[in-house]
């Protein structure tokens, strides 16, 4: 499959690897601490006074904040879909496999949650759990879960009616064995691709939440928070917002490109059946 | 013939499904027959007559609505789930759609050894050895195919994998639900010959469902003809093909294509109309609306299977 992957795909992979490596190594770079204030250089331009990417309106080093902010974006972007996949996937598989009353109940719950405006749901979770990295991840995970459950349920129903499930039953497999060995792997493959789409959405969602003050609490840096903080000086010092925005844009683009490519591989596999 | 010769006894089996509007579809409406050890019984009938429902009811997938299925004296229909699961290795099934009956993500080798794993028999190395041995027995080269996935196999090869998987548990009964109807004709012959071979070498009893009478004639010892959820005739292959007594069997046989372009079935042998819906409850004989021989009696009394020759039973008030 590597032969078909173009240069753009590898650029995307390289960018994501770079962001991940920088997020992990953020503390080891010879940069000022992300919350250290340089009182003489507020909103410094990139390159000014040793600040590689300049400073924000409080004189904090943008490069350092980007690196530490990457931790938040990647943490949320990875874990929130995992929480959504775990919770939604579990309910979706059970509903799709057992059908009946349980299924009907799950479908009602899914439809109800999907009918609620996402933002209201996020506000409620943030209100209950406070605004920490943990609650941000959890709330985004909860928001994702219903749509994951719906897709997993549909996939499960489609797979459960295939004859290899009957064959497993005929050999005496228990429900648990059928769900774990026959259905789960077949649901997981397409879901992993969907998860990349969700990751992209979650990273953008963190950005939007930053504007509402619902992302991680200051002074902890996050890309969304940085974009939001630069809003006040957007006219005079656009780089304060634009640098984190560009980094977020590139990251989301890279994730989407990766997802598209993987969907391509999956479609080929599916069509061979 | 003593009792222990009967491997499978099916009595008054009925399968109903809920229909959309609160009604119920009677897919199988009271079917009884026996299957002797080592015998191949063909089950024929047109699409929608309940053949597959009957097969699945015998497999207890899902359990039938009523009636009994007894395998070797054990009433499968009366057993609780756990005990039934422990008996499942003794009766196995082969499905119609070869590709859909294999897990697309699993290699062929793993698919074949899966039943042993489910049963908790043998260690991994022994399971692999047995699976390879079985692959040879069904005509698949283990070196070439063990690590392949279903998407890399043809329909006929997939069906060989299905047969291998079903045989891994050393079953006494093999239920084949139209195992060759989705394959090319030349491949059909190979699979039929393979089934015949494993049936004789392993002393299997076969319930072979098909709408292809030529295949049934080639493979089976006895034939049961099914119409709208009921058996209308059951007889040794030779007797049924030479002298069918039920008007429906007669029409079915007349519809077999012959390699003669000038041959046309006699108009009197062709059936008018369509089968009734299995949702309607029918008084009397369910075939009477399409039957030239139907009388008052057929509208009132439902004909039961009765013996009219050696092992030849027919459910008709006015047999041909």
Short mmCIF file of C-alpha atoms in Angstrom, two decimals, chain A residues 23 67-81 83 122 125-126 129-142 202-203 206-207 209 213-225:
data_model
loop_
_atom_site.label_atom_id
_atom_site.label_comp_id
_atom_site.label_asym_id
_atom_site.label_seq_id
_atom_site.Cartn_x
_atom_site.Cartn_y
_atom_site.Cartn_z
CA UNK A 23 4.91 17.91 22.32
CA UNK A 67 4.93 23.18 22.18
CA UNK A 68 3.11 22.84 25.49
CA UNK A 69 -0.21 23.59 23.78
CA UNK A 70 0.47 20.71 21.40
CA UNK A 71 0.29 18.42 24.43
CA UNK A 72 -3.26 19.57 25.10
CA UNK A 73 -4.37 19.28 21.48
CA UNK A 74 -2.83 15.84 21.01
CA UNK A 75 -4.00 14.59 24.41
CA UNK A 76 -7.56 15.72 23.75
CA UNK A 77 -7.41 14.75 20.08
CA UNK A 78 -6.32 11.23 20.96
CA UNK A 79 -8.13 10.49 24.21
CA UNK A 80 -11.52 12.09 23.56
CA UNK A 81 -12.14 9.88 20.50
CA UNK A 83 -13.47 7.67 25.29
CA UNK A 122 -20.25 20.67 26.54
CA UNK A 125 -20.21 18.78 31.39
CA UNK A 126 -17.77 21.68 31.92
CA UNK A 129 -16.57 18.78 36.15
CA UNK A 130 -14.90 22.20 36.00
CA UNK A 131 -12.48 23.31 33.29
CA UNK A 132 -9.47 21.06 33.46
CA UNK A 133 -7.73 18.99 30.81
CA UNK A 134 -9.49 15.93 32.22
CA UNK A 135 -12.98 17.43 32.07
CA UNK A 136 -12.34 18.88 28.61
CA UNK A 137 -11.36 15.43 27.32
CA UNK A 138 -14.23 13.74 29.08
CA UNK A 139 -16.82 16.22 27.84
CA UNK A 140 -15.63 15.94 24.24
CA UNK A 141 -15.65 12.15 24.62
CA UNK A 142 -19.23 12.23 25.86
CA UNK A 202 -11.95 17.45 18.34
CA UNK A 203 -8.81 19.52 17.76
CA UNK A 206 -10.85 22.60 21.44
CA UNK A 207 -10.09 25.74 19.45
CA UNK A 209 -14.05 26.09 23.19
CA UNK A 213 -13.21 29.97 28.01
CA UNK A 214 -14.21 26.31 28.17
CA UNK A 215 -10.85 24.91 27.14
CA UNK A 216 -8.17 24.22 29.74
CA UNK A 217 -7.88 26.99 32.32
CA UNK A 218 -5.21 29.70 31.94
CA UNK A 219 -2.23 29.84 32.31
CA UNK A 220 -1.98 26.31 30.88
CA UNK A 221 -1.41 26.89 27.16
CA UNK A 222 -3.60 25.34 24.51
CA UNK A 223 -3.80 26.19 20.82
CA UNK A 224 -7.44 27.17 21.12
CA UNK A 225 -6.68 29.34 24.14
#
